[in-house]
mmCIF file of C-alpha atoms in Angstrom:
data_model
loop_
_atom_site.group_PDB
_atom_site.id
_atom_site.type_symbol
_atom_site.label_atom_id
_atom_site.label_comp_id
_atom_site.label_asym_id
_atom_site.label_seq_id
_atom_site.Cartn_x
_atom_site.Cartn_y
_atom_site.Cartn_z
ATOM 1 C CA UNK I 1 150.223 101.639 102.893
ATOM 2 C CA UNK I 2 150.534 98.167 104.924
ATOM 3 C CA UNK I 3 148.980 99.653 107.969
ATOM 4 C CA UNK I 4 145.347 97.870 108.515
ATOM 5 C CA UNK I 5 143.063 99.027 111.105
ATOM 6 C CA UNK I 6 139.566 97.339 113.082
ATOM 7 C CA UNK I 7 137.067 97.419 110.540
ATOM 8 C CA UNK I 8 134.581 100.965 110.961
ATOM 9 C CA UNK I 9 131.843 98.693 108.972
ATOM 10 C CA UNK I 10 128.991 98.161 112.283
ATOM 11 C CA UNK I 11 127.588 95.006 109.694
ATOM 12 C CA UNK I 12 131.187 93.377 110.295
ATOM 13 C CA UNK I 13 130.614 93.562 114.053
ATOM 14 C CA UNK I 14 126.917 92.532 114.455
ATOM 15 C CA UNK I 15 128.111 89.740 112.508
ATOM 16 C CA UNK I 16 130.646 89.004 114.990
ATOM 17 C CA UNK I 17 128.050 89.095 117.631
ATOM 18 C CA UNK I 18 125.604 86.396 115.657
ATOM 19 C CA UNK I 19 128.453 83.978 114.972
ATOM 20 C CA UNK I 20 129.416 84.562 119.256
ATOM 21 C CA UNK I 21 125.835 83.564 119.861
ATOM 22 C CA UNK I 22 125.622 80.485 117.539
ATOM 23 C CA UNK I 23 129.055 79.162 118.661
ATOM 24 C CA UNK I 24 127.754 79.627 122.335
ATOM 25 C CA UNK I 25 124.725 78.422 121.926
ATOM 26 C CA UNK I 26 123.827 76.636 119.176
ATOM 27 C CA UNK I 27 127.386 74.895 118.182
ATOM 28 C CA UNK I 28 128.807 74.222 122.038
ATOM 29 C CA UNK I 29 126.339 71.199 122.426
ATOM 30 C CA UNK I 30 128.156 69.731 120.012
ATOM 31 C CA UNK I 31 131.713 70.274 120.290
ATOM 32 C CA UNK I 32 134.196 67.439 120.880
ATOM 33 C CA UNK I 33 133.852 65.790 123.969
ATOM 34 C CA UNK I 34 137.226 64.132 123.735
ATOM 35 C CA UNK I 35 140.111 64.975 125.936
ATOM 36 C CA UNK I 36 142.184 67.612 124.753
ATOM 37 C CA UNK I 37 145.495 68.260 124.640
ATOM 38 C CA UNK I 38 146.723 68.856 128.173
ATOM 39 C CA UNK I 39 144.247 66.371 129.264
ATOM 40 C CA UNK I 40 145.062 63.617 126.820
ATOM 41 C CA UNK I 41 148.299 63.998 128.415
ATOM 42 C CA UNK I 42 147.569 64.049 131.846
ATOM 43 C CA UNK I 43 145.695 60.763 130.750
ATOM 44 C CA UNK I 44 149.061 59.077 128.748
ATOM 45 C CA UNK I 45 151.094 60.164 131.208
ATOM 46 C CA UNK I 46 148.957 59.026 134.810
ATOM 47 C CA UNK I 47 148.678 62.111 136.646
ATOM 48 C CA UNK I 48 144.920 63.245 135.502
ATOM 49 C CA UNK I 49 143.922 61.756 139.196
ATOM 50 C CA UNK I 50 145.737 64.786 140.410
ATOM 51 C CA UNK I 51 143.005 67.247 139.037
ATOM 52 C CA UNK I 52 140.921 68.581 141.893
ATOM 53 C CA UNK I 53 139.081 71.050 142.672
ATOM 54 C CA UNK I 54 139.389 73.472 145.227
ATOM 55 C CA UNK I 55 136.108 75.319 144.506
ATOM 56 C CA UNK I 56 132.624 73.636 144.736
ATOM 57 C CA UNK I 57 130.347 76.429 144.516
ATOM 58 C CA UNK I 58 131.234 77.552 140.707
ATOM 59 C CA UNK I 59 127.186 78.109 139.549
ATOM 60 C CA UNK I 60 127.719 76.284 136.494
ATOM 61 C CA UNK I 61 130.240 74.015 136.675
ATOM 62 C CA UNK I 62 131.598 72.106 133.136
ATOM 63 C CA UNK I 63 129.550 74.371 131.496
ATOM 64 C CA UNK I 64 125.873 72.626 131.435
ATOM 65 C CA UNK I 65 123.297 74.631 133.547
ATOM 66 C CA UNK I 66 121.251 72.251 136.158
ATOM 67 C CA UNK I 67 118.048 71.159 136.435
ATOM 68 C CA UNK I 68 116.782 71.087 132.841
ATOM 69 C CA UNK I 69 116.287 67.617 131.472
ATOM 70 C CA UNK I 70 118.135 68.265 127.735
ATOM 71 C CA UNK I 71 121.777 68.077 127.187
ATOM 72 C CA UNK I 72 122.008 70.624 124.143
ATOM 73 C CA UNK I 73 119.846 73.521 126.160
ATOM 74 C CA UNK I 74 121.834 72.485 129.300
ATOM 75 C CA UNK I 75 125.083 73.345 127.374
ATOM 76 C CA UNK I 76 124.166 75.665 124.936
ATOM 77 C CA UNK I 77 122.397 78.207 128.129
ATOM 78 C CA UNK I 78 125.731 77.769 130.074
ATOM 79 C CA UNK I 79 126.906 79.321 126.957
ATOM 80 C CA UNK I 80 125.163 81.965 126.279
ATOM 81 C CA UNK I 81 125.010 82.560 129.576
ATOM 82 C CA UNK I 82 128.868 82.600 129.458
ATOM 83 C CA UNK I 83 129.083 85.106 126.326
ATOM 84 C CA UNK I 84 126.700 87.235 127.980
ATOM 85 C CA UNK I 85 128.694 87.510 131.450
ATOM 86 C CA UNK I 86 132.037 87.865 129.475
ATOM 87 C CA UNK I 87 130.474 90.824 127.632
ATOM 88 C CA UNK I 88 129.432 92.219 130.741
ATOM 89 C CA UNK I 89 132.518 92.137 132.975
ATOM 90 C CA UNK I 90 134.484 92.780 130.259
ATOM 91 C CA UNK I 91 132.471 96.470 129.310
ATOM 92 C CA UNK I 92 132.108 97.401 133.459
ATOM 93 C CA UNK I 93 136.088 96.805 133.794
ATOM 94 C CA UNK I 94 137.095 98.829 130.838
ATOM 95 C CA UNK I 95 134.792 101.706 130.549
ATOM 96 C CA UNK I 96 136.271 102.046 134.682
ATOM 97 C CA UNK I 97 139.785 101.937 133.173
ATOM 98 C CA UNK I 98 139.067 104.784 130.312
ATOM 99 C CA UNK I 99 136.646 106.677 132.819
ATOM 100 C CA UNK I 100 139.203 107.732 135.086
ATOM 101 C CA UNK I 101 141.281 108.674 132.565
ATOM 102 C CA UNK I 102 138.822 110.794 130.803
ATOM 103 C CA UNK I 103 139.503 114.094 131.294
ATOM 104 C CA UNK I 104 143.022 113.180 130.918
ATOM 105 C CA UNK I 105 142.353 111.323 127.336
ATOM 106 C CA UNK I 106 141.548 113.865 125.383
ATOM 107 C CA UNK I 107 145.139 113.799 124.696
ATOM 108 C CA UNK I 108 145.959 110.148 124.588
ATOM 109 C CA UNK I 109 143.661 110.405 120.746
ATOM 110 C CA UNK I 110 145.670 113.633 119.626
ATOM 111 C CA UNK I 111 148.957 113.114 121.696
ATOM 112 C CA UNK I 112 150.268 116.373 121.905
ATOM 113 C CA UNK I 113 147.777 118.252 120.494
ATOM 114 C CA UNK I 114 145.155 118.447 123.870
ATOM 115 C CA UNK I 115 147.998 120.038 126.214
ATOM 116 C CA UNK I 116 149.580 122.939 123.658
ATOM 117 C CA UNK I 117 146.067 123.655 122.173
ATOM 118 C CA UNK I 118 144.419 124.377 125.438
ATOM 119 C CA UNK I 119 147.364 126.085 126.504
ATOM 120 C CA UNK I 120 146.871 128.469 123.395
ATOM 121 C CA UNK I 121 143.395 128.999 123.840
ATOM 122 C CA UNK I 122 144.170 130.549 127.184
ATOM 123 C CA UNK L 1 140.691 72.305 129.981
ATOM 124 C CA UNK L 2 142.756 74.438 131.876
ATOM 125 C CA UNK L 3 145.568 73.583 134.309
ATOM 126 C CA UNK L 4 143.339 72.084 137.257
ATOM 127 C CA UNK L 5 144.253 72.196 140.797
ATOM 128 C CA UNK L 6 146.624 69.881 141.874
ATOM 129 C CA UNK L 7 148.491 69.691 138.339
ATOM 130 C CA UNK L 8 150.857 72.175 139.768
ATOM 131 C CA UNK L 9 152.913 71.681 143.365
ATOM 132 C CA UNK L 10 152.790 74.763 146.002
ATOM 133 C CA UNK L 11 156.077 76.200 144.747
ATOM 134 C CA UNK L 12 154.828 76.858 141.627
ATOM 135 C CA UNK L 13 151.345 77.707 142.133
ATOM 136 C CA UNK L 14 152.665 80.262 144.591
ATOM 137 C CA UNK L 15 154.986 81.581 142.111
ATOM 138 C CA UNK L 16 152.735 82.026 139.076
ATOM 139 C CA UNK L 17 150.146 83.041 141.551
ATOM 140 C CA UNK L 18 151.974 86.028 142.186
ATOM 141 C CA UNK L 19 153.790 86.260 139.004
ATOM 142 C CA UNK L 20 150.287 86.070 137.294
ATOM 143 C CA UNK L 21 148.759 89.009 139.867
ATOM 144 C CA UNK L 22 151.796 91.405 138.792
ATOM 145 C CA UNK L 23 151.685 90.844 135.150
ATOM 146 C CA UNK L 24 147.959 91.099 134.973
ATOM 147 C CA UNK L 25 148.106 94.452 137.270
ATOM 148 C CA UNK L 26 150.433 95.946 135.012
ATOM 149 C CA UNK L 27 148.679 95.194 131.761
ATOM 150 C CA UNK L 28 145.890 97.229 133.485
ATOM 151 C CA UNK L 29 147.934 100.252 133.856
ATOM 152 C CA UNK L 30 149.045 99.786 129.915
ATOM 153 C CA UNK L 31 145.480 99.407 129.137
ATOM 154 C CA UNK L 32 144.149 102.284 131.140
ATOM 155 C CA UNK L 33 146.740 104.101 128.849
ATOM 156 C CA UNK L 34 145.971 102.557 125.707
ATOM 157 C CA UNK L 35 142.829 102.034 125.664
ATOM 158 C CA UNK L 36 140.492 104.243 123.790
ATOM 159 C CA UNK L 37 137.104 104.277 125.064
ATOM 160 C CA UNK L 38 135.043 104.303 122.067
ATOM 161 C CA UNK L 39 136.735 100.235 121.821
ATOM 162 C CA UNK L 40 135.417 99.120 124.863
ATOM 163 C CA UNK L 41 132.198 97.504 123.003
ATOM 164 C CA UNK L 42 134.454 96.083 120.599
ATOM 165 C CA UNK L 43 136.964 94.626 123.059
ATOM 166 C CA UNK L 44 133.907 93.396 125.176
ATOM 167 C CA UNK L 45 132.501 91.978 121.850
ATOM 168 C CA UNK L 46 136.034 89.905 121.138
ATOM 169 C CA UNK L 47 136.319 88.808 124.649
ATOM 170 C CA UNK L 48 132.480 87.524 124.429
ATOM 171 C CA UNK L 49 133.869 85.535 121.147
ATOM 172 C CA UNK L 50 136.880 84.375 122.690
ATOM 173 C CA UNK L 51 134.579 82.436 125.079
ATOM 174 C CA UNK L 52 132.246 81.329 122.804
ATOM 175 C CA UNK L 53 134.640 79.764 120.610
ATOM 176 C CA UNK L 54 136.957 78.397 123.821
ATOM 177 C CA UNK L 55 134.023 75.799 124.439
ATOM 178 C CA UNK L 56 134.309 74.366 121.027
ATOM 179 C CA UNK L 57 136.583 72.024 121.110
ATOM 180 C CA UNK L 58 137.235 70.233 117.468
ATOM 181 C CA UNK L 59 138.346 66.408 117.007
ATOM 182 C CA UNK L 60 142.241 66.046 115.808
ATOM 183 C CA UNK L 61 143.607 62.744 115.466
ATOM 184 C CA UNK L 62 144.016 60.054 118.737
ATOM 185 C CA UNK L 63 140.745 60.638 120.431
ATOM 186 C CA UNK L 64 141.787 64.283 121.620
ATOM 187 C CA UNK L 65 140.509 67.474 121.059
ATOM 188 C CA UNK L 66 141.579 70.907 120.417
ATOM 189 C CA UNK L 67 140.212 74.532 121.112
ATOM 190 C CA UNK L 68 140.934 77.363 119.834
ATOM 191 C CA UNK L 69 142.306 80.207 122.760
ATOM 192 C CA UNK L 70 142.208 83.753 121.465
ATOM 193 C CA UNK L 71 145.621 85.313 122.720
ATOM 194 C CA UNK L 72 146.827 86.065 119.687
ATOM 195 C CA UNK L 73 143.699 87.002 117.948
ATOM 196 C CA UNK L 74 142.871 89.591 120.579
ATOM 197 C CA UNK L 75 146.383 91.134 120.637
ATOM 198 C CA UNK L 76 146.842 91.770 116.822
ATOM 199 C CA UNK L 77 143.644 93.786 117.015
ATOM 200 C CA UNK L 78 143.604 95.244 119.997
ATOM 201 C CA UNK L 79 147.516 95.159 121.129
ATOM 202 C CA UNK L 80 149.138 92.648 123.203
ATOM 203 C CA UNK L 81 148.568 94.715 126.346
ATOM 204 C CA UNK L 82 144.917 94.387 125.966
ATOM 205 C CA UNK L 83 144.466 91.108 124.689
ATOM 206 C CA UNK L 84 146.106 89.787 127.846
ATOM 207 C CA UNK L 85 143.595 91.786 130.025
ATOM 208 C CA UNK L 86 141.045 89.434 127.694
ATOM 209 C CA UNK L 87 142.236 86.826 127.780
ATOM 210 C CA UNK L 88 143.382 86.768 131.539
ATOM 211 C CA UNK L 89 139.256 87.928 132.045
ATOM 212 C CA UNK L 90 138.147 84.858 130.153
ATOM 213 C CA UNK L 91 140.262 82.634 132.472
ATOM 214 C CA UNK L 92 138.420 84.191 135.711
ATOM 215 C CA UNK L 93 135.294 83.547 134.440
ATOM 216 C CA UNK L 94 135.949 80.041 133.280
ATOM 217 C CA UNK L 95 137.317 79.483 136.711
ATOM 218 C CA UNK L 96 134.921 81.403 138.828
ATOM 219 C CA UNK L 97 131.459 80.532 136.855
ATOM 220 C CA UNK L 98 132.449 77.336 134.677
ATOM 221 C CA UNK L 99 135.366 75.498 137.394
ATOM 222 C CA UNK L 100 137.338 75.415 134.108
ATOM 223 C CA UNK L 101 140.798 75.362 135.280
ATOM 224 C CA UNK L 102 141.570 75.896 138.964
ATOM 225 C CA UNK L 103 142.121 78.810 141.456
ATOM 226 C CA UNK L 104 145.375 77.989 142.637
ATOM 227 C CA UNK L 105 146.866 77.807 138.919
ATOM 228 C CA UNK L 106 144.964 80.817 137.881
ATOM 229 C CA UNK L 107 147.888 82.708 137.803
ATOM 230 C CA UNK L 108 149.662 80.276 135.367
ATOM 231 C CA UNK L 109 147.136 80.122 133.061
ATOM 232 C CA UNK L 110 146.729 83.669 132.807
ATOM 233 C CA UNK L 111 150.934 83.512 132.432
ATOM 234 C CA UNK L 112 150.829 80.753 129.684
ATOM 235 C CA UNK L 113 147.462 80.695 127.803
ATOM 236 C CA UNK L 114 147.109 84.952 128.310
ATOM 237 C CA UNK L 115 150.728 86.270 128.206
ATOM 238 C CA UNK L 116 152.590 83.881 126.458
ATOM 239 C CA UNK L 117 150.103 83.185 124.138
ATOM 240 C CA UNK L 118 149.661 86.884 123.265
ATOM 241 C CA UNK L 119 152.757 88.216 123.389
ATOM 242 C CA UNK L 120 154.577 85.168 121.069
ATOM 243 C CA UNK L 121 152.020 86.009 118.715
ATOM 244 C CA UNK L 122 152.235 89.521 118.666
ATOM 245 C CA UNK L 123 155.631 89.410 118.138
ATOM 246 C CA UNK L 124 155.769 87.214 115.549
ATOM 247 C CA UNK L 125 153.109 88.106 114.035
ATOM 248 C CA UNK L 126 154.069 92.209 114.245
ATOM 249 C CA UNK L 127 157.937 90.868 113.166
ATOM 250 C CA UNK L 128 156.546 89.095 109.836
ATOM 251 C CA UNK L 129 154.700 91.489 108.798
ATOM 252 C CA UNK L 130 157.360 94.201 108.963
ATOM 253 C CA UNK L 131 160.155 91.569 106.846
ATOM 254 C CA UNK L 132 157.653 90.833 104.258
ATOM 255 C CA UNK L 133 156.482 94.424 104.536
ATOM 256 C CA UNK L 134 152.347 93.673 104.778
ATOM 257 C CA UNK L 135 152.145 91.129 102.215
ATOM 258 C CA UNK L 136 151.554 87.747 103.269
ATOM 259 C CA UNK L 137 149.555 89.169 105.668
ATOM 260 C CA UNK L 138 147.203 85.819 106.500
ATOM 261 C CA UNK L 139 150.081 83.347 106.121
ATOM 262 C CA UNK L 140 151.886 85.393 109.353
ATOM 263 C CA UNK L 141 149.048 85.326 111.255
ATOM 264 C CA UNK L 142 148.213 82.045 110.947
ATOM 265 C CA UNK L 143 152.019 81.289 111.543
ATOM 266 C CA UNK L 144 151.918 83.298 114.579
ATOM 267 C CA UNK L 145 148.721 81.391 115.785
ATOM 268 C CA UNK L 146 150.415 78.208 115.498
ATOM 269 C CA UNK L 147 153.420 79.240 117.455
ATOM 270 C CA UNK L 148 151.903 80.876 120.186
ATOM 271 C CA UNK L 149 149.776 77.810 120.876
ATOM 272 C CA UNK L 150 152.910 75.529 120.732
ATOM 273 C CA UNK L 151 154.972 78.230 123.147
ATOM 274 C CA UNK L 152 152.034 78.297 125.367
ATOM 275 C CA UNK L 153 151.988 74.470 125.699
ATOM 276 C CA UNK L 154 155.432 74.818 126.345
ATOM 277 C CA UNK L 155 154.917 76.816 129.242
ATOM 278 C CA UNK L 156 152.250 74.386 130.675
ATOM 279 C CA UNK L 157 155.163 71.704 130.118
ATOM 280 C CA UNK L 158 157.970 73.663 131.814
ATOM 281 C CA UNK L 159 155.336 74.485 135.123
ATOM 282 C CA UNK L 160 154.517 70.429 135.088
ATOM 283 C CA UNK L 161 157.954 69.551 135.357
ATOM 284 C CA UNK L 162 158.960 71.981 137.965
ATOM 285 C CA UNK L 163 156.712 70.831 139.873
ATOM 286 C CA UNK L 164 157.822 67.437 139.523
ATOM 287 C CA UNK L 165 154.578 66.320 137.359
ATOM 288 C CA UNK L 166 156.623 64.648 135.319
ATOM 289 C CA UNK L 167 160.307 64.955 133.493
ATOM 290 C CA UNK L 168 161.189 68.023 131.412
ATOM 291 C CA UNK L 169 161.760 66.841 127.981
ATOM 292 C CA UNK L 170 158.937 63.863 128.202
ATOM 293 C CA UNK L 171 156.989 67.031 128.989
ATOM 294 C CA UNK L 172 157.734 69.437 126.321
ATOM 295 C CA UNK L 173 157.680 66.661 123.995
ATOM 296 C CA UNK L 174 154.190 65.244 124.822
ATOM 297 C CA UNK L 175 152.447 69.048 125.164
ATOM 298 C CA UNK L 176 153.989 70.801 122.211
ATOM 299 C CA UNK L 177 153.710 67.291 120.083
ATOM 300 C CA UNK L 178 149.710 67.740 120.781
ATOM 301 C CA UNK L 179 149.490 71.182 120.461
ATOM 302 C CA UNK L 180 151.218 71.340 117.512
ATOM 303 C CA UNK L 181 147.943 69.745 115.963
ATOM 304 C CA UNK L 182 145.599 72.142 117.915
ATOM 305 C CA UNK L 183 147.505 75.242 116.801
ATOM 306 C CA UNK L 184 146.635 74.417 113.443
ATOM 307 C CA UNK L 185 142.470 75.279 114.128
ATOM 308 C CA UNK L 186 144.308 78.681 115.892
ATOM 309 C CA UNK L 187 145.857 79.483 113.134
ATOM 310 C CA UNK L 188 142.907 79.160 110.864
ATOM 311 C CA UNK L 189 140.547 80.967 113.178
ATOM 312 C CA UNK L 190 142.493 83.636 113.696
ATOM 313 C CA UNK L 191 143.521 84.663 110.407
ATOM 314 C CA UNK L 192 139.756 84.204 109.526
ATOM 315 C CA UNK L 193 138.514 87.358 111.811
ATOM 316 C CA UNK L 194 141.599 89.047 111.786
ATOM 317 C CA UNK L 195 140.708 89.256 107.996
ATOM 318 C CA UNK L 196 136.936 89.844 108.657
ATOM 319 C CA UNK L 197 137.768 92.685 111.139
ATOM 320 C CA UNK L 198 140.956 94.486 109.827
ATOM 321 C CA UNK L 199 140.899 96.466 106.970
ATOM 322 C CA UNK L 200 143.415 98.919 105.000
ATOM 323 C CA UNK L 201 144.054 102.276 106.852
ATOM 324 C CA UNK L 202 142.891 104.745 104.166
ATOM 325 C CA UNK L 203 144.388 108.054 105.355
ATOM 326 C CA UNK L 204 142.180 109.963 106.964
ATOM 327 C CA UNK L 205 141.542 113.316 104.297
ATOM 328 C CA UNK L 206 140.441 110.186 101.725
ATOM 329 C CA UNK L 207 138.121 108.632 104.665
ATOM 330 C CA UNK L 208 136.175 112.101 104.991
ATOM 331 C CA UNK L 209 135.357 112.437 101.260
ATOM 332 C CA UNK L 210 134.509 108.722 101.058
ATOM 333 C CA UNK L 211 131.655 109.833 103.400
#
């Protein structure tokens, strides 16, 4: 039919996970250090002064790790370092949100099935 | 770059603040609902991705740059409820870790970049692919891409003028007129991994002998 679903193939995915790590860390040095598009406005249109920051502490801020003397490893560790972080928080948060509901999500798979079947087996 | 501080006046920081704190709390509940647990490594993965590809901004025309955002990518796989809990996690971390966009405005970036973004390309995406019935299926996505970027610029625009940045219409016409460019790299992107990642659903009796 027209229904398409995530991809079962692990190769697709591990692929996925290379290309994160090159963007992060091999390609970021690299990117475009023009404005973009909000900021190239902010520039046109005079209010870019108005940017501030009300945080000083961030541990890497614009995205280039301190204290080592080369650009490209400054950038590309902030993003790696990034990638890995967002990987992490992103796992902890969900598996907390489909922990909870475990017992209960037996059924969400199955919709009906978990309820009425258990109720039969009694 | 993100909305930084000060972009926005306390009105409607404030307001998306709060606004922004709601939505996000309620696409937690959807997503504690929907949210099988076997695709928490891929959702992780995609978020990871999102990030990665968020810092590389490409050159369009003028001296600016573009980069590619992710709400729409993460919602046609994963739903539009989840994709904003992405997207809206990417936006902390930029914020906390990176001081890419501000604290105050976190709220309406999560509103514009995560919800709008996602849920104007979920629908449009989910709406063209129901009228031309699956076929096309790259074109839409790439369509709905483009348009969430542009919608989500449009939000940026609407926030800046409320808050007396600068006039309405100069403002929509300045944001969307950029991002109209930088939706085009969205668009691409996101029809390329949408196509590496989604596949036909073979019914399930076919699946089993495949093995």
């Amino acid at each position: 039919m027209n229904e398409v679903r995530l991809t079962a193939r692990k190769g697709r995915w591990i692929v996925l996970c290379v290309i994160t790590l090159i963007a992060a860390g091999l390609l970021s040095p690299w990117a475009s250090s023009h404005p973009d598009g909000l900021e190239r406005v902010a520039e046109d249109y005079e209010f870019l002064h108005r940017a501030e920051a009300v945080h000083e502490w961030a541990p890497i801020p614009d995205y280039e790790v301190g204290g080592i003397p080369w650009t490209a490893l400054r950038i590309g560790l902030a993003g790696v370092i990034g990638a890995a972080v967002m990987l992490a928080v992103l796992w902890g948060v969900l598996r907390a949100l489909t922990g909870k509901g475990r017992e209960r999500a037996g059924g969400t798979d199955h919709g009906h099935g978990a309820g009425a079947s258990s109720g039969a087996a009694d | 770059m993100h909305i930084p501080d000060g972009f926005l006046d306390a009105k409607a920081w404030i307001a998306t603040s709060a606004a922004g704190a709601a939505a996000v709390a309620y696409s937690l509940r959807k997503t504690k609902l929907a949210l099988d647990s076997k695709q928490v490594p891929m959702v992780a993965l995609i978020g990871s991705f999102v990030f990665a590809a968020q810092m590389l901004n490409f050159p369009i025309a003028g001296a600016t740059s573009g980069h590619f955002l992710g709400g729409t990518l993460t919602s046609i796989l994963f739903g539009p409820w989840i994709g904003s809990i992405v997207m809206a996690a990417v936006l902390i971390i930029q914020a906390l870790v990176f001081q890419d966009g501000g604290i105050t405005v976190l709220g309406a970036n999560i509103l514009c970049t995560g919800f709008i973004g996602c849920f104007v390309g979920y629908g449009i995406y989910k709406a063209g692919v129901k009228l031309l019935a699956g076929r096309g299926r790259a074109a839409v996505t790439f369509v709905a891409a483009w348009l969430s970027i542009v919608a989500a610029s449009a939000g940026v625009a609407l926030l800046l003028a409320w808050s007396g940045t600068f006039e309405l219409g100069t403002a929509l016409k300045a944001m969307t007129g950029w991002h109209m460019l930088i939706g085009l790299g969205e668009g691409l992107i996101t029809a390329l991994v949408t196509g590496y990642l989604l596949e036909r659903n073979v019914p399930l009796a076919k699946e089993a002998t495949a093995r």
